[in-house]
Amino acid sequence: MEGKGLDFERYALRKLFRRLVRERGIRTVLEIPAKGEKAMPSLYSLAFAEAGCEVTLVNSEPRSRPAWTRLNLPVHHIECGRPDATELASGSYDLVWNFMSLSQQADKPALLKEMIRLSRRDVLFIAVNRFNPGFFSHRMAHRIFDVPWNHGDIRYMNPFFVMNLFRDQGLHIAERGAVDCPPYPDSLGIRDMKLHRKNVDLNRIEWDSRTLEWMKTGRYPLKIRAMYLCEAVPLPFLVKLFYAHLTFVLGEKTT
């Protein structure tokens, strides 16, 4: 079963995605590649489909595909040997996005350029927030236990770096923000170290997600909805950086 922190993360992302769909008129969405980070993979675009978008996933995990059927949400699956060099037509999707895995790609600039090429207008990247106290604890745990850092290039976990990267590629920054902002720090790395020391392969874990049942019934626990009040407080972005678990940058093509 996914950790309880992930339950709130999925709820907060659902709120963000539904707002973006409503405000920006998004109808077609491409997630590339559609993986997961210490969670049941290939489910992050569920909220886009729930909001009525036509969703396409690149290199999704087959074991997670039944979840889409369970919720009766349509989805297209595409397999690409290199997600940074697909044969898809340019400008095919209103929104092209990536959840964390951009930082782990061998050729990050190539993937970003491909995302921009495939987008009709919007490009979205969501990453772990390196300014959260839990991030520093997690990094320290890797050093103390002498476990190599395996969560990607930390520069991509800095929204200011990502904004500059987007601008360098000719994108206008339409929005930047914090998401997944509960009243507790992000993963401290303790659970991570236990799994590393047991040589547990996270890619082989058979995950289950409570979110699937909540989406199916439309009934989310009161605790989850109450915690979202912390996120809904209209604080400045720089203030939220100290307790947000994730940040996002939304770029818009100008030509």
Short mmCIF file of C-alpha atoms in Angstrom, two decimals:
data_model
loop_
_atom_site.label_atom_id
_atom_site.label_comp_id
_atom_site.label_asym_id
_atom_site.label_seq_id
_atom_site.Cartn_x
_atom_site.Cartn_y
_atom_site.Cartn_z
CA MET A 1 0.00 0.00 0.00
CA GLU A 2 1.24 3.50 -0.78
CA GLY A 3 2.39 5.64 2.13
CA LYS A 4 -0.16 7.97 3.68
CA GLY A 5 1.84 10.97 2.53
CA LEU A 6 1.20 9.89 -1.04
CA ASP A 7 -2.55 9.86 -0.37
CA PHE A 8 -2.43 13.58 0.26
CA GLU A 9 0.00 14.19 -2.60
CA ARG A 10 -2.41 12.63 -5.09
CA TYR A 11 -5.31 14.65 -3.66
CA ALA A 12 -3.37 17.93 -3.90
CA LEU A 13 -2.25 17.18 -7.47
CA ARG A 14 -5.84 16.35 -8.39
CA LYS A 15 -6.90 19.79 -7.18
CA LEU A 16 -4.11 21.46 -9.17
CA PHE A 17 -4.80 19.55 -12.38
CA ARG A 18 -8.53 20.19 -12.29
CA ARG A 19 -7.87 23.90 -11.84
CA LEU A 20 -5.43 23.99 -14.76
CA VAL A 21 -7.90 22.19 -16.99
CA ARG A 22 -10.62 24.66 -16.07
CA GLU A 23 -8.54 27.83 -16.35
CA ARG A 24 -6.48 26.96 -19.42
CA GLY A 25 -9.00 25.02 -21.44
CA ILE A 26 -6.86 21.88 -21.59
CA ARG A 27 -8.42 19.04 -23.57
CA THR A 28 -5.51 16.78 -24.57
CA VAL A 29 -2.69 15.71 -22.24
CA LEU A 30 0.55 13.80 -22.78
CA GLU A 31 2.57 12.52 -19.81
CA ILE A 32 6.08 11.60 -20.90
CA PRO A 33 7.38 9.31 -19.55
CA ALA A 34 4.52 8.15 -17.34
CA LYS A 35 6.34 6.60 -14.41
CA GLY A 36 6.10 6.92 -10.64
CA GLU A 37 8.41 7.91 -7.82
CA LYS A 38 8.14 5.52 -4.84
CA ALA A 39 4.48 5.05 -5.66
CA MET A 40 2.10 3.02 -7.77
CA PRO A 41 3.27 4.19 -11.22
CA SER A 42 1.43 5.64 -14.19
CA LEU A 43 -1.49 7.05 -12.20
CA TYR A 44 -0.58 10.72 -11.97
CA SER A 45 -2.64 11.70 -15.02
CA LEU A 46 -5.82 10.11 -13.66
CA ALA A 47 -7.10 13.50 -12.53
CA PHE A 48 -6.73 14.91 -16.04
CA ALA A 49 -8.86 12.08 -17.43
CA GLU A 50 -11.35 12.52 -14.59
CA ALA A 51 -11.64 16.19 -15.61
CA GLY A 52 -12.58 15.16 -19.15
CA CYS A 53 -9.20 15.33 -20.92
CA GLU A 54 -8.00 12.87 -23.52
CA VAL A 55 -4.90 11.39 -21.88
CA THR A 56 -1.91 9.69 -23.52
CA LEU A 57 0.84 8.00 -21.51
CA VAL A 58 4.31 7.28 -22.87
CA ASN A 59 6.04 4.16 -21.53
CA SER A 60 3.50 3.53 -18.77
CA GLU A 61 3.81 0.52 -16.46
CA PRO A 62 1.57 -2.35 -17.69
CA ARG A 63 0.86 -3.49 -14.11
CA SER A 64 -0.86 -0.17 -13.38
CA ARG A 65 -3.10 -0.15 -16.44
CA PRO A 66 -5.96 -2.10 -14.77
CA ALA A 67 -6.40 0.88 -12.42
CA TRP A 68 -7.59 2.98 -15.35
CA THR A 69 -10.11 0.28 -16.28
CA ARG A 70 -11.25 0.05 -12.67
CA LEU A 71 -12.14 3.75 -12.76
CA ASN A 72 -13.59 3.50 -16.27
CA LEU A 73 -11.30 6.27 -17.50
CA PRO A 74 -10.09 6.11 -21.13
CA VAL A 75 -6.36 6.37 -21.83
CA HIS A 76 -3.98 5.87 -24.75
CA HIS A 77 -0.67 4.06 -24.28
CA ILE A 78 2.39 4.65 -26.45
CA GLU A 79 5.71 2.81 -26.20
CA CYS A 80 8.86 4.66 -27.28
CA GLY A 81 12.41 3.37 -27.15
CA ARG A 82 13.55 6.94 -26.53
CA PRO A 83 11.00 9.33 -25.00
CA ASP A 84 13.27 12.21 -26.01
CA ALA A 85 12.93 11.26 -29.70
CA THR A 86 9.38 10.13 -30.38
CA GLU A 87 7.76 9.96 -33.80
CA LEU A 88 4.65 11.78 -32.62
CA ALA A 89 3.49 14.81 -34.58
CA SER A 90 4.51 18.25 -33.36
CA GLY A 91 1.92 20.29 -31.47
CA SER A 92 -0.34 17.30 -30.85
CA TYR A 93 -1.30 18.03 -27.23
CA ASP A 94 -2.58 21.02 -25.28
CA LEU A 95 -0.41 20.04 -22.31
CA VAL A 96 2.75 17.94 -22.19
CA TRP A 97 4.02 17.22 -18.72
CA ASN A 98 6.49 15.25 -16.63
CA PHE A 99 6.41 14.22 -12.99
CA MET A 100 9.91 14.22 -11.46
CA SER A 101 11.55 11.85 -13.95
CA LEU A 102 13.02 14.63 -16.12
CA SER A 103 15.74 14.98 -13.48
CA GLN A 104 16.69 11.32 -13.95
CA GLN A 105 16.99 11.29 -17.74
CA ALA A 106 20.38 10.74 -19.36
CA ASP A 107 19.72 13.59 -21.81
CA LYS A 108 17.52 16.04 -19.94
CA PRO A 109 17.69 18.91 -22.49
CA ALA A 110 16.63 16.52 -25.27
CA LEU A 111 13.57 15.36 -23.35
CA LEU A 112 12.54 18.92 -22.53
CA LYS A 113 12.91 19.93 -26.18
CA GLU A 114 10.77 16.96 -27.19
CA MET A 115 8.12 17.95 -24.65
CA ILE A 116 8.07 21.46 -26.09
CA ARG A 117 7.86 20.15 -29.67
CA LEU A 118 4.90 17.91 -28.87
CA SER A 119 2.98 20.61 -27.01
CA ARG A 120 0.46 22.89 -28.67
CA ARG A 121 0.91 25.42 -25.86
CA ASP A 122 1.61 24.26 -22.29
CA VAL A 123 4.58 22.40 -20.78
CA LEU A 124 4.46 21.39 -17.11
CA PHE A 125 7.18 19.99 -14.86
CA ILE A 126 6.58 18.92 -11.25
CA ALA A 127 9.45 18.04 -8.92
CA VAL A 128 10.38 17.46 -5.31
CA ASN A 129 11.00 20.74 -3.52
CA ARG A 130 14.63 20.93 -2.43
CA PHE A 131 13.86 23.76 0.00
CA ASN A 132 11.66 21.61 2.24
CA PRO A 133 13.41 20.59 5.52
CA GLY A 134 12.66 16.94 4.73
CA PHE A 135 14.77 17.19 1.58
CA PHE A 136 17.86 18.21 3.57
CA SER A 137 17.24 15.36 6.02
CA HIS A 138 16.86 12.90 3.15
CA ARG A 139 20.12 14.05 1.55
CA MET A 140 21.90 13.77 4.89
CA ALA A 141 20.57 10.23 5.41
CA HIS A 142 22.11 9.16 2.10
CA ARG A 143 25.45 10.59 3.21
CA ILE A 144 25.38 9.12 6.71
CA PHE A 145 24.56 5.64 5.43
CA ASP A 146 26.88 6.03 2.42
CA VAL A 147 24.11 5.29 -0.06
CA PRO A 148 24.51 6.97 -3.46
CA TRP A 149 21.87 9.59 -4.24
CA ASN A 150 19.51 7.98 -6.75
CA HIS A 151 16.67 10.47 -7.00
CA GLY A 152 17.96 12.54 -9.90
CA ASP A 153 19.75 15.83 -10.53
CA ILE A 154 18.93 18.11 -7.61
CA ARG A 155 19.15 21.22 -9.81
CA TYR A 156 15.82 20.17 -11.31
CA MET A 157 14.31 20.21 -7.82
CA ASN A 158 14.88 23.96 -7.67
CA PRO A 159 11.96 25.83 -9.30
CA PHE A 160 14.15 28.84 -10.04
CA PHE A 161 16.57 26.68 -12.01
CA VAL A 162 13.64 25.13 -13.90
CA MET A 163 12.17 28.53 -14.71
CA ASN A 164 15.48 29.66 -16.18
CA LEU A 165 15.69 26.41 -18.12
CA PHE A 166 12.22 26.99 -19.56
CA ARG A 167 13.08 30.57 -20.51
CA ASP A 168 16.26 29.40 -22.23
CA GLN A 169 14.06 27.15 -24.37
CA GLY A 170 11.84 30.08 -25.35
CA LEU A 171 8.97 29.34 -22.99
CA HIS A 172 7.03 32.05 -21.16
CA ILE A 173 6.50 31.23 -17.47
CA ALA A 174 2.72 31.14 -17.21
CA GLU A 175 2.72 30.01 -13.59
CA ARG A 176 4.99 28.68 -10.89
CA GLY A 177 3.78 27.37 -7.59
CA ALA A 178 3.83 25.00 -4.66
CA VAL A 179 1.70 21.86 -4.38
CA ASP A 180 1.38 19.08 -1.81
CA CYS A 181 1.71 21.37 1.20
CA PRO A 182 0.61 19.42 4.30
CA PRO A 183 1.56 20.50 7.84
CA TYR A 184 4.51 18.08 8.10
CA PRO A 185 7.90 17.83 6.34
CA ASP A 186 8.59 15.77 3.25
CA SER A 187 10.14 12.30 3.48
CA LEU A 188 13.02 12.39 5.96
CA GLY A 189 14.76 9.49 4.24
CA ILE A 190 14.48 6.99 7.11
CA ARG A 191 12.10 4.67 5.24
CA ASP A 192 14.26 5.06 2.15
CA MET A 193 17.36 3.89 4.01
CA LYS A 194 15.56 0.84 5.39
CA LEU A 195 14.57 -0.19 1.87
CA HIS A 196 18.06 0.47 0.52
CA ARG A 197 19.71 -1.58 3.26
CA LYS A 198 17.35 -4.49 2.53
CA ASN A 199 18.14 -4.13 -1.20
CA VAL A 200 14.44 -3.68 -1.96
CA ASP A 201 13.80 -2.87 -5.61
CA LEU A 202 11.03 -0.24 -5.56
CA ASN A 203 10.22 -1.05 -9.18
CA ARG A 204 9.20 -4.57 -8.19
CA ILE A 205 6.87 -3.67 -5.35
CA GLU A 206 3.22 -4.52 -5.96
CA TRP A 207 1.63 -1.22 -4.99
CA ASP A 208 -1.97 -0.48 -4.17
CA SER A 209 -3.42 3.01 -3.87
CA ARG A 210 -6.22 4.15 -1.57
CA THR A 211 -6.80 7.01 -4.01
CA LEU A 212 -8.37 4.61 -6.51
CA GLU A 213 -11.21 3.78 -4.14
CA TRP A 214 -11.69 7.42 -3.17
CA MET A 215 -11.87 8.45 -6.82
CA LYS A 216 -14.32 5.66 -7.57
CA THR A 217 -16.68 6.62 -4.76
CA GLY A 218 -16.01 10.36 -4.90
CA ARG A 219 -15.57 10.32 -1.12
CA TYR A 220 -12.24 11.51 0.29
CA PRO A 221 -11.50 11.23 4.02
CA LEU A 222 -12.18 14.29 6.15
CA LYS A 223 -8.54 14.27 7.30
CA ILE A 224 -7.29 14.66 3.72
CA ARG A 225 -9.75 17.45 2.97
CA ALA A 226 -8.92 19.21 6.24
CA MET A 227 -5.17 19.07 5.56
CA TYR A 228 -5.78 20.70 2.20
CA LEU A 229 -6.81 23.85 4.08
CA CYS A 230 -3.08 24.37 4.77
CA GLU A 231 -2.44 24.34 1.06
CA ALA A 232 -5.38 26.57 0.22
CA VAL A 233 -4.12 29.43 2.40
CA PRO A 234 -3.05 32.16 -0.09
CA LEU A 235 0.51 32.61 1.14
CA PRO A 236 3.33 33.97 -1.05
CA PHE A 237 5.25 31.37 -3.06
CA LEU A 238 8.48 32.04 -1.16
CA VAL A 239 6.73 31.28 2.14
CA LYS A 240 5.19 28.06 0.83
CA LEU A 241 8.61 26.91 -0.35
CA PHE A 242 9.51 26.08 3.26
CA TYR A 243 6.74 23.51 3.68
CA ALA A 244 5.70 22.44 0.16
CA HIS A 245 6.70 18.91 -0.80
CA LEU A 246 6.49 19.63 -4.53
CA THR A 247 6.85 22.64 -6.80
CA PHE A 248 5.65 23.11 -10.37
CA VAL A 249 6.57 25.28 -13.31
CA LEU A 250 4.12 25.79 -16.16
CA GLY A 251 5.63 27.10 -19.38
CA GLU A 252 3.73 28.48 -22.35
CA LYS A 253 4.90 28.45 -25.96
CA THR A 254 4.90 31.92 -27.47
CA THR A 255 5.19 30.90 -31.13
#
